[in-house]
mmCIF file of C-alpha atoms and ligand atoms in Angstrom:
data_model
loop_
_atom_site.group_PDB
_atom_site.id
_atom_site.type_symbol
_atom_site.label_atom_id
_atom_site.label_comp_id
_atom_site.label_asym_id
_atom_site.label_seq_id
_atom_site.Cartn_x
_atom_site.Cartn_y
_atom_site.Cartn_z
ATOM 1 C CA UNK M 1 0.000 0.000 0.000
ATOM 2 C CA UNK M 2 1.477 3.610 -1.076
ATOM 3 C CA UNK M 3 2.074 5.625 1.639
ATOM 4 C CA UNK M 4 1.953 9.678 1.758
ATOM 5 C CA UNK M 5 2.661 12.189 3.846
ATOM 6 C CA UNK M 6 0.369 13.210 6.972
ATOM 7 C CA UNK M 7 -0.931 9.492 7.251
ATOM 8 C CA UNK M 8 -2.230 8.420 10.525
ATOM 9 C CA UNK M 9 -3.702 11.441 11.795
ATOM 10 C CA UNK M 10 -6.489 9.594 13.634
ATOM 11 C CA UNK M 11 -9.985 11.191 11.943
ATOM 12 C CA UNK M 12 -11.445 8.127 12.451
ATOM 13 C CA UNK M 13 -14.634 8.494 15.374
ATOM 14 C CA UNK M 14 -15.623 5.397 17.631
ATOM 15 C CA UNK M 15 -19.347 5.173 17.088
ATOM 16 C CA UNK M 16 -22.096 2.940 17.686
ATOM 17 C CA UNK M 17 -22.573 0.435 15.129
ATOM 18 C CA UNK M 18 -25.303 -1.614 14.501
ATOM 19 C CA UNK M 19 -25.339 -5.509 15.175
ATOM 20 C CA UNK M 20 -24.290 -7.345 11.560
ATOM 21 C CA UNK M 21 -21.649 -7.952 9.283
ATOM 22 C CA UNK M 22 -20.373 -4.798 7.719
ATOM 23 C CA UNK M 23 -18.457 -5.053 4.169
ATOM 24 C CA UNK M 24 -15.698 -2.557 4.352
ATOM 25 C CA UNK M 25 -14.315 -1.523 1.007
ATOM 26 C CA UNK M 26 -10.342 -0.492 1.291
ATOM 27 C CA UNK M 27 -7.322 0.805 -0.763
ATOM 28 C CA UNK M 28 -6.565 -0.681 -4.049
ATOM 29 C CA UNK M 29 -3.269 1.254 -3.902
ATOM 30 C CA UNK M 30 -3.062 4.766 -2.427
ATOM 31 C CA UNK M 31 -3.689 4.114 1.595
ATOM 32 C CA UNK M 32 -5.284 7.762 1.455
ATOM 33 C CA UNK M 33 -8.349 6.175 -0.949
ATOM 34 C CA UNK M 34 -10.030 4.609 2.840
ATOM 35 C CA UNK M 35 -13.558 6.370 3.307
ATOM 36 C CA UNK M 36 -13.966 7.727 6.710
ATOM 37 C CA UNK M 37 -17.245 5.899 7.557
ATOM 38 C CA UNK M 38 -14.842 2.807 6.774
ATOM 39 C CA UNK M 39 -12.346 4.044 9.555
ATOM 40 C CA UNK M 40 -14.914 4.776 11.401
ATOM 41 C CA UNK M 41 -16.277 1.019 10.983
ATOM 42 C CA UNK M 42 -12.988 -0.459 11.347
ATOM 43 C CA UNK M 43 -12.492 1.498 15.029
ATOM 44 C CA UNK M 44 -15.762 0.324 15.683
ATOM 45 C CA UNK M 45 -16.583 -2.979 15.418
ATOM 46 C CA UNK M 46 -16.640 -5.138 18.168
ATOM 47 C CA UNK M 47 -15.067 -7.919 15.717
ATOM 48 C CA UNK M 48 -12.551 -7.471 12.923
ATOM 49 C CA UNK M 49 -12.430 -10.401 10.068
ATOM 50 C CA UNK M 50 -10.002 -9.675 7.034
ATOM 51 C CA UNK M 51 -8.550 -11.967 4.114
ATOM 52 C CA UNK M 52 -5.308 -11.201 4.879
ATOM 53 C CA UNK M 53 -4.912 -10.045 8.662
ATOM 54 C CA UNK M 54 -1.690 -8.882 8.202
ATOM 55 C CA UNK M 55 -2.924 -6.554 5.358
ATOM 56 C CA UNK M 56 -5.702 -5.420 7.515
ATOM 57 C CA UNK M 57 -3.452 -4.781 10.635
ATOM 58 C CA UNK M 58 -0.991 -2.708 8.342
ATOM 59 C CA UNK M 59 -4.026 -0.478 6.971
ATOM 60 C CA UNK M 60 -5.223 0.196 10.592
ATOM 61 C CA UNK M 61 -2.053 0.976 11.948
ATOM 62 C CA UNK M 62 -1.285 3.781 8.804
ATOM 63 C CA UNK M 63 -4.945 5.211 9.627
ATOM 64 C CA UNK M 64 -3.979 5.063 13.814
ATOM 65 C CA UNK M 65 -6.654 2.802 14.366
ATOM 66 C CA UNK M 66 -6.012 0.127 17.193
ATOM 67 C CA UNK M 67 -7.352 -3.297 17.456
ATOM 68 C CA UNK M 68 -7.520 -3.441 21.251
ATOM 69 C CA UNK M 69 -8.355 -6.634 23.096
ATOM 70 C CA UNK M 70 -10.538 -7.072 19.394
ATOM 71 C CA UNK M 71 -10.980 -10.616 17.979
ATOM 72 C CA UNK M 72 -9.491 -10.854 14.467
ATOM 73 C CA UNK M 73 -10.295 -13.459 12.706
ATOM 74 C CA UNK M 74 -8.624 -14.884 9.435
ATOM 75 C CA UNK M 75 -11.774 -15.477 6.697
ATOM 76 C CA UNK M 76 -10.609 -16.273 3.053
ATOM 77 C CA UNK M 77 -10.815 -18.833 -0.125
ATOM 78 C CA UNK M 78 -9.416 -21.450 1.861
ATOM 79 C CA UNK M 79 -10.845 -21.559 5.458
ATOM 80 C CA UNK M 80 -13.819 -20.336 4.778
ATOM 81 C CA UNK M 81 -15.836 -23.864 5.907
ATOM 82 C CA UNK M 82 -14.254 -23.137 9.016
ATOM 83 C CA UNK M 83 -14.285 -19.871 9.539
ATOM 84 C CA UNK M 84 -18.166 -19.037 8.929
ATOM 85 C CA UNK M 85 -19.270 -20.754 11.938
ATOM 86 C CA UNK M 86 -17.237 -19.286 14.451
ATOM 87 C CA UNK M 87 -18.387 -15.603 12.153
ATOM 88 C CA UNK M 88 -21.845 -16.850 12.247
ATOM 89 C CA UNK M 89 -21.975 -16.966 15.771
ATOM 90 C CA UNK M 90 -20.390 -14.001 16.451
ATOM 91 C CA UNK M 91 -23.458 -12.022 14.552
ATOM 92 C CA UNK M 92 -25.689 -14.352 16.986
ATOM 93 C CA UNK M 93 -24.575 -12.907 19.398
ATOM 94 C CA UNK M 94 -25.525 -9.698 18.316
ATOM 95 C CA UNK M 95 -21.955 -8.338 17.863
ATOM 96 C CA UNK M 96 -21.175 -6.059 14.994
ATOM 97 C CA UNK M 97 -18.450 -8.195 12.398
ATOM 98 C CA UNK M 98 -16.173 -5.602 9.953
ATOM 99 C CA UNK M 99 -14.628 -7.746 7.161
ATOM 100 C CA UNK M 100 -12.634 -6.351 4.763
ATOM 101 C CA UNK M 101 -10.770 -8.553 1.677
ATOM 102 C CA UNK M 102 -7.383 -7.870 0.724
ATOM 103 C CA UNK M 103 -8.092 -4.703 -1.512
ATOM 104 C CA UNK M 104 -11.044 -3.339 -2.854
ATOM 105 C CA UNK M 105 -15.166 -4.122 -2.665
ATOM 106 C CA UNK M 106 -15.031 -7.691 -0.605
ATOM 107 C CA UNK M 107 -17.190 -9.975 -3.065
ATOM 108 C CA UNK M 108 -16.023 -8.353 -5.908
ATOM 109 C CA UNK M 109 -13.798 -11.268 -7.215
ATOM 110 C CA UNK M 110 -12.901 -11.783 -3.372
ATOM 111 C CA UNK M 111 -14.492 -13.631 -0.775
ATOM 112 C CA UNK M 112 -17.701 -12.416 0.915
ATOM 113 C CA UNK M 113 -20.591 -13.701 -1.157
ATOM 114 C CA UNK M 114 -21.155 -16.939 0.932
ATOM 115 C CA UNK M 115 -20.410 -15.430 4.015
ATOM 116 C CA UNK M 116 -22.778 -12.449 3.336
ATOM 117 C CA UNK M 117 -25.373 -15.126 1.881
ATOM 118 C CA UNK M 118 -24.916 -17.162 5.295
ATOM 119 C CA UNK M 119 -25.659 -14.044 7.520
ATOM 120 C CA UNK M 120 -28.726 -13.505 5.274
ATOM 121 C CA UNK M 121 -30.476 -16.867 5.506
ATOM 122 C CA UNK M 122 -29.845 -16.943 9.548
ATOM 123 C CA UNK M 123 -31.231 -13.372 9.659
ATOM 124 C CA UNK M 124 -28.514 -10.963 10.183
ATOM 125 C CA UNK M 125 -28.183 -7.562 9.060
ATOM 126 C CA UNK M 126 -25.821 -7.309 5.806
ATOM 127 C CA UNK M 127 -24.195 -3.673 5.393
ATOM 128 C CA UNK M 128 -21.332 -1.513 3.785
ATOM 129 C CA UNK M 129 -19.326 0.632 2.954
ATOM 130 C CA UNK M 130 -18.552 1.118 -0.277
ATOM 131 C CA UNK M 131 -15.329 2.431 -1.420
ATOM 132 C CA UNK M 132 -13.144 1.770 -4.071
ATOM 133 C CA UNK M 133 -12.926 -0.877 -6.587
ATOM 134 C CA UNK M 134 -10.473 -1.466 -9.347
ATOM 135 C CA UNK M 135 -13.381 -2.828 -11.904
ATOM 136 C CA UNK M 136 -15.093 1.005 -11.646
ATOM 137 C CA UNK M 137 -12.074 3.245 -11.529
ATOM 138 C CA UNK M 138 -10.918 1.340 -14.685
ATOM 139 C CA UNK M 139 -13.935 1.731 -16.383
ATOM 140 C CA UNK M 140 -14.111 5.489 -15.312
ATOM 141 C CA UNK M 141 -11.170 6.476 -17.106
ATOM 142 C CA UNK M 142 -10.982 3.776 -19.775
ATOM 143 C CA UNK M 143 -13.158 6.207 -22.285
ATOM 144 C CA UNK M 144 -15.547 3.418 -22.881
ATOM 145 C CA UNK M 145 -19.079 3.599 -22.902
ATOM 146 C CA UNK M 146 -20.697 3.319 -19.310
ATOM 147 C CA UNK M 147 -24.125 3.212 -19.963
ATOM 148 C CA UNK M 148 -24.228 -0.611 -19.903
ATOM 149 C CA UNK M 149 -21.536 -2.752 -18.707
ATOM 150 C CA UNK M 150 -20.299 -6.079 -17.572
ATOM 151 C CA UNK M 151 -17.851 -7.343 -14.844
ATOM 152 C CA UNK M 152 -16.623 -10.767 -15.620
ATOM 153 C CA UNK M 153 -13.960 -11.350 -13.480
ATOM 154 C CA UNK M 154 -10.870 -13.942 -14.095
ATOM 155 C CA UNK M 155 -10.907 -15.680 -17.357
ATOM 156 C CA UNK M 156 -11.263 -19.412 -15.861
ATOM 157 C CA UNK M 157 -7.776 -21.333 -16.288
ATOM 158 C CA UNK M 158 -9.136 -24.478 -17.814
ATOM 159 C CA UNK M 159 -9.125 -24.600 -22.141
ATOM 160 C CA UNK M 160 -12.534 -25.909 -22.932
ATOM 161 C CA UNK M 161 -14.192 -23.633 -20.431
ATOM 162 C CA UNK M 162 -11.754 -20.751 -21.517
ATOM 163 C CA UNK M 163 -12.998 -21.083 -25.136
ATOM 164 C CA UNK M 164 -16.582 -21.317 -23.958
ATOM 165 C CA UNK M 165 -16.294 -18.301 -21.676
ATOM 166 C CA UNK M 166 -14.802 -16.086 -24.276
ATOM 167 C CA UNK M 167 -17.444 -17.230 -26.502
ATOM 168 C CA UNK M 168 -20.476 -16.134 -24.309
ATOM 169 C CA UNK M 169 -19.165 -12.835 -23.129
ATOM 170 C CA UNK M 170 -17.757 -11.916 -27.053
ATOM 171 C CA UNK M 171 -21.569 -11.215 -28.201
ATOM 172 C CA UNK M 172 -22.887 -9.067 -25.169
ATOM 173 C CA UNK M 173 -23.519 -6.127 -26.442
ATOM 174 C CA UNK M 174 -21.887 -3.937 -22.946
ATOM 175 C CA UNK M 175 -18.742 -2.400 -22.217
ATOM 176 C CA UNK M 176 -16.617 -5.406 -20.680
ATOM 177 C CA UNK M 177 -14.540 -5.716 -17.609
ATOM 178 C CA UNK M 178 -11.950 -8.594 -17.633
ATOM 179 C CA UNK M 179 -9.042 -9.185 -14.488
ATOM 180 C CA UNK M 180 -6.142 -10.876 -15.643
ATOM 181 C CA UNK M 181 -2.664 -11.458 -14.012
ATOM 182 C CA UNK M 182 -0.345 -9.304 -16.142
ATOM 183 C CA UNK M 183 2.035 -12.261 -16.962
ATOM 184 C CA UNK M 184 -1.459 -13.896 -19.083
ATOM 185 C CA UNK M 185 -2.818 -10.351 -20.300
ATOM 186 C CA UNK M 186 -0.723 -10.734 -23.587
ATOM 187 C CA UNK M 187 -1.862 -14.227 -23.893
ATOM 188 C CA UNK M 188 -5.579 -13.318 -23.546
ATOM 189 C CA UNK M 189 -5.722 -10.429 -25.979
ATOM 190 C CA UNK M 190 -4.352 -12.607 -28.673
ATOM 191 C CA UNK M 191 -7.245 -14.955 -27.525
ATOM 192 C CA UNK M 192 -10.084 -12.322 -27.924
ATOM 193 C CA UNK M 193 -8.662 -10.766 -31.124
ATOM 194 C CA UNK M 194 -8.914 -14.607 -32.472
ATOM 195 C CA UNK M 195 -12.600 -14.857 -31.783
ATOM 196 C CA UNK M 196 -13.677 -11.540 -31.755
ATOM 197 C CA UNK M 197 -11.394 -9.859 -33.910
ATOM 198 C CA UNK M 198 -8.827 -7.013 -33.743
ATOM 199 C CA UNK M 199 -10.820 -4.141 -34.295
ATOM 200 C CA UNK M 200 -12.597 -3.954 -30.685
ATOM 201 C CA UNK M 201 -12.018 -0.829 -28.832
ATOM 202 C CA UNK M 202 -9.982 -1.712 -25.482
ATOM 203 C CA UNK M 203 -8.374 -0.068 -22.064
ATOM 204 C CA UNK M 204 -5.435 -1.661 -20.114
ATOM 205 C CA UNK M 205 -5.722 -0.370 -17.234
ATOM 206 C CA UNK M 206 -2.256 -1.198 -14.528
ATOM 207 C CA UNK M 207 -1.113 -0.326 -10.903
ATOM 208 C CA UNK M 208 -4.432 1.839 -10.488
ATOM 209 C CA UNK M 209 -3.519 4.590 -7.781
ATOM 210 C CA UNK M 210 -0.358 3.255 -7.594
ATOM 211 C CA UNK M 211 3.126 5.078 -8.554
ATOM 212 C CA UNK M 212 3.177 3.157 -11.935
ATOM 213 C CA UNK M 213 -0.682 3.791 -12.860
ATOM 214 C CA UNK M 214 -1.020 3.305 -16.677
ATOM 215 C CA UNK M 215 -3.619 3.303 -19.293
ATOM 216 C CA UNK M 216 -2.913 2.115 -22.615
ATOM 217 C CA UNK M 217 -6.380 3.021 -24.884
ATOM 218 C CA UNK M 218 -6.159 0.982 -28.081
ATOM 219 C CA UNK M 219 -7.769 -1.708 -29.970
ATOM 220 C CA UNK M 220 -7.402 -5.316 -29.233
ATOM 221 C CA UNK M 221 -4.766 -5.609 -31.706
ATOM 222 C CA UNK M 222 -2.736 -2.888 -31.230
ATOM 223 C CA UNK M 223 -2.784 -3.401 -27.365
ATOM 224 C CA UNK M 224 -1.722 -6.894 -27.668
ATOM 225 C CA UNK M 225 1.024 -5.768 -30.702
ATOM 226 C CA UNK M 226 2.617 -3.089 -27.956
ATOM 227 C CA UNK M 227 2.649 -5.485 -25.165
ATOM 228 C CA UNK M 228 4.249 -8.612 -27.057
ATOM 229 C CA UNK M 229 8.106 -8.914 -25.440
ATOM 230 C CA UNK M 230 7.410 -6.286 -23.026
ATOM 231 C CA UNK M 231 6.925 -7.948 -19.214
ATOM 232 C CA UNK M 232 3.912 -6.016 -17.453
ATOM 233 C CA UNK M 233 4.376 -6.035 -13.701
ATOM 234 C CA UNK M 234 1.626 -5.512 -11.082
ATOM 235 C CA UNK M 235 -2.095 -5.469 -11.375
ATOM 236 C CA UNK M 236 -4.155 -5.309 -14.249
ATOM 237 C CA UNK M 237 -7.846 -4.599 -15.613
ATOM 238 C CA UNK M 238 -8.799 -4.803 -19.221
ATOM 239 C CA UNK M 239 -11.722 -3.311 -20.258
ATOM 240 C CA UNK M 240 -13.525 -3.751 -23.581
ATOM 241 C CA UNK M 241 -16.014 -2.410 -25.952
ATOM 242 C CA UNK M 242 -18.542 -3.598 -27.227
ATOM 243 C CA UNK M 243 -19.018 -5.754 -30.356
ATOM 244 C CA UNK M 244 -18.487 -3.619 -33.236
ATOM 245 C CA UNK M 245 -21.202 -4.528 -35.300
ATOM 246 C CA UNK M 246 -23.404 -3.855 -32.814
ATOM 247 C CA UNK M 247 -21.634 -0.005 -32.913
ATOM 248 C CA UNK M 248 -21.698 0.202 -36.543
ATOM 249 C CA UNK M 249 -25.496 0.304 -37.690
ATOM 250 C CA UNK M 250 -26.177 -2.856 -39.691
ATOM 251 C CA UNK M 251 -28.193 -1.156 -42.538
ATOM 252 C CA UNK M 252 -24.754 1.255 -43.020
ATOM 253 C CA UNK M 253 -22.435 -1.800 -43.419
ATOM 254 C CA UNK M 254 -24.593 -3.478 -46.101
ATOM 255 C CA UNK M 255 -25.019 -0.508 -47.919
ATOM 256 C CA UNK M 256 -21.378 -0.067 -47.594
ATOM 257 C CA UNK M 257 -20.426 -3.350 -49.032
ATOM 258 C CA UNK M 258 -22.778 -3.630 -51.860
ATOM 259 C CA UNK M 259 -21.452 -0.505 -53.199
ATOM 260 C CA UNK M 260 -18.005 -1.833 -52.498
ATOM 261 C CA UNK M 261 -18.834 -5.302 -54.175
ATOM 262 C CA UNK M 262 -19.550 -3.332 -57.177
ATOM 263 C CA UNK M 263 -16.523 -1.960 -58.100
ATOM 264 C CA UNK M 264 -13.870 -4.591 -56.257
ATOM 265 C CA UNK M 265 -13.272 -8.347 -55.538
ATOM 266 C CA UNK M 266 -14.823 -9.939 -52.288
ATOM 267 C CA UNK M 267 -11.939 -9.474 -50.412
ATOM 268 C CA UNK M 268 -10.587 -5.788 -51.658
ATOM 269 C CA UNK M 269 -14.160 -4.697 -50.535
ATOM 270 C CA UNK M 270 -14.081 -6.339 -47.280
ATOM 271 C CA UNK M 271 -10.936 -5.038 -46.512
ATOM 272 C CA UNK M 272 -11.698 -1.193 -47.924
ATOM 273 C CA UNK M 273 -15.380 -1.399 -45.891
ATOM 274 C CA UNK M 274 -13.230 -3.031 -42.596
ATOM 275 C CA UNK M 275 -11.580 -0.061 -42.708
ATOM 276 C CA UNK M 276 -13.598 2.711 -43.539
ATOM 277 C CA UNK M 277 -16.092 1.874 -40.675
ATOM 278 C CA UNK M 278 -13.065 0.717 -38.487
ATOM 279 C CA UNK M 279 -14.519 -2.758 -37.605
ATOM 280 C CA UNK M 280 -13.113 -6.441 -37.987
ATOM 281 C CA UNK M 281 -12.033 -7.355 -41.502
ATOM 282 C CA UNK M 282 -12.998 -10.787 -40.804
ATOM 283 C CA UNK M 283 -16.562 -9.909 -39.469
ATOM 284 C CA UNK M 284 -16.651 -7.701 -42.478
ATOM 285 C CA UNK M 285 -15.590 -10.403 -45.098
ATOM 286 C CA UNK M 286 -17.907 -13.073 -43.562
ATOM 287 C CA UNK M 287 -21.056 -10.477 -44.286
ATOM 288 C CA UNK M 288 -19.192 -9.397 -48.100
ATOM 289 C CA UNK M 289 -19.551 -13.359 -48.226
ATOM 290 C CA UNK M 290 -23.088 -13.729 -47.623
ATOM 291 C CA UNK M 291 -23.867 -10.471 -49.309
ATOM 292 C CA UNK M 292 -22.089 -12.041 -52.962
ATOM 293 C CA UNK M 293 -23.929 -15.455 -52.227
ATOM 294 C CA UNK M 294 -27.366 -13.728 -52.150
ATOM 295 C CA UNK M 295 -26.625 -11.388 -54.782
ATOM 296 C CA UNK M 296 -26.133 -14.491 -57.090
ATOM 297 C CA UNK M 297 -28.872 -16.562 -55.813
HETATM 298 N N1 SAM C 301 -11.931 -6.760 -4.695
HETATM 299 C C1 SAM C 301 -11.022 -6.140 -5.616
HETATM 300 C C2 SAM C 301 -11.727 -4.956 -6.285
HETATM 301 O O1 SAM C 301 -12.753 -4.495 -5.792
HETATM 302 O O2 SAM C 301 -11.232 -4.463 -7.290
HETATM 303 C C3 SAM C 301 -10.484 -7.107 -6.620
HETATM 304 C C4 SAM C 301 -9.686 -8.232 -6.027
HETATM 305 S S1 SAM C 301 -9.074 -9.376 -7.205
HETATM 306 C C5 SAM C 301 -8.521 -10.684 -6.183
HETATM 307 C C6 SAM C 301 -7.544 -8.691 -7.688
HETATM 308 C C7 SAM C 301 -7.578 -8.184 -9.113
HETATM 309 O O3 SAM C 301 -8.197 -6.903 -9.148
HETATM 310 C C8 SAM C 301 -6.228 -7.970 -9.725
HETATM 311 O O4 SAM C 301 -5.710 -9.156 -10.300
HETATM 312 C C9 SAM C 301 -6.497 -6.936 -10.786
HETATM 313 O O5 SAM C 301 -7.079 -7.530 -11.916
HETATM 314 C C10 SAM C 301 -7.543 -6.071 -10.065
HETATM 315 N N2 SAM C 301 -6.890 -4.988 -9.315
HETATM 316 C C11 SAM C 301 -6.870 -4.817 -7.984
HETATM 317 N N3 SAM C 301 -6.193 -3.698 -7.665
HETATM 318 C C12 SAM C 301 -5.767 -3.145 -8.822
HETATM 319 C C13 SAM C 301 -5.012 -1.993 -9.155
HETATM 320 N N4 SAM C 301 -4.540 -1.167 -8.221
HETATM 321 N N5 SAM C 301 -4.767 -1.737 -10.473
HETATM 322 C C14 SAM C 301 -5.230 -2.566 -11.433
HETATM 323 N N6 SAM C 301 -5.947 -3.673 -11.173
HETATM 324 C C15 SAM C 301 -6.211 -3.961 -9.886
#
């Protein structure tokens, strides 16, 4: 976590907080990002549960918040069996439970959701406070449209399901929002420019709030062009446009390409059109395809 200057100043205000578990959003990089009702819920609550403890300890003590004589319990992908129960019966008690993942909005591709669906079906209060996320600050300043948009999380590991997953998502017509490690980002664009095309409108976004923040705006294809040899280090968001034939009005293309067809070989037209209304030449020759085969029908 970056620190700056004046840190630790102790704003945060011991209040009294409701029985339930409380969802504290924290830092995805700059320490100075915390909310003040999320201090204030973090000095607070009678018990503290975090992902990583030691990452929670470290963001209390740069905020001057003390844990006291505070249970802190450990709740993440791997103990979470284990760990609910002893949560569970903490909220039964009628104690108010902070938990806070390792960075960000706990659920969003963290652990929470069946801890939070848990307190639900035994009755307990679920609250939060929201704070930063690296899936909306990405989209923010990614210059893609906002009005409708999808968070998809980590591209699943295994081939089959890879293929599948790339296949659903590549047809919704919303902005996307992909994580990836950066060591398989390069790896991934090559996959989506493959199925999808090159022509897609795409933000990497890296190290967001960090020192080394970085946005490269691009297509598919030129983003994964500039990043093959180069090693990209920390943490990484892609976001995507949407298809581009859902950008490009349908009608426009045809008319485009039947005027093209007239005057050049399948593939010239295709090509000129591709370009001209800046989407995928392959889409672009597929519909020049079907366009010729009806024309001669
Ligand atoms: N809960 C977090 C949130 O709300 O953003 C996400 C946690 S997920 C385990 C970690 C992934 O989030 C990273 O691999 C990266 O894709 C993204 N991420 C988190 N912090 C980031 C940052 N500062 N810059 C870019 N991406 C980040």
């Amino acid at each position: 976590m970056d620190r700056e200057p004046g840190e630790g100043m102790g704003v945060a205000r011991r209040v009294a907080l409701a029985p339930g578990l409380w969802f504290v959003a924290t830092p995805i990089g700059a320490a100075r990002d915390i909310t003040l009702r999320a201090l204030d819920i973090l000095a607070s609550a009678e018990v503290l549960v975090a992902e990583d403890t030691r990452t929670l300890r470290h963001l209390m003590e740069i905020h001057g918040l003390k844990l006291g004589d505070r249970p802190l319990i450990a709740y993440h992908d791997h103990n979470g069996a284990e760990a609910r129960p002893r949560i569970l019966r903490h909220l039964t008690e009628g104690r108010s439970v902070a938990y806070c993942s390792e960075a960000g909005t706990p659920v969003v591709a963290d652990p929470g959701y069946q801890l939070a669906r848990a307190a639900i079906a035994a009755g307990h209060p679920v609250n939060a406070a929201p704070g930063p996320s690296a899936a909306i600050m990405a989209l923010s300043i990614s210059g893609l449209p906002s009005d409708r948009f999808l968070f998809v999380g980590f591209p699943p590991a295994q081939a089959g399901a890879r293929t599948r997953w790339i296949e659903e998502i590549g047809n919704i017509p919303a902005t996307l929002i992909v994580y990836e490690s950066p060591r398989r980002v390069h790896r991934l664009l090559g996959e989506f420019c493959e199925h999808w095309g090159e022509m897609r409108e795409a933000a990497l976004c890296r190290e967001l709030t960090k020192r080394f923040e970085e946005v490269r705006r691009g297509t598919l294809g030129s983003l994964r062009d500039a990043l093959e040899g180069d090693s990209l280090k920390g943490e990484v968001v892609l976001v995507i446009g949407r298809p581009l034939e859902i950008v490009a009005d349908a009608a426009d293309l045809d008319a485009a390409l039947l005027d093209a067809l007239g005057r050049m070989r399948v593939k010239d037209a295709a090509s000129h059109v591709a370009e001209a209304l800046g989407l995928a030449r392959r889409d672009v020759y597929q519909r020049a395809l079907a366009l010729k085969e009806g024309s001669e029908e």
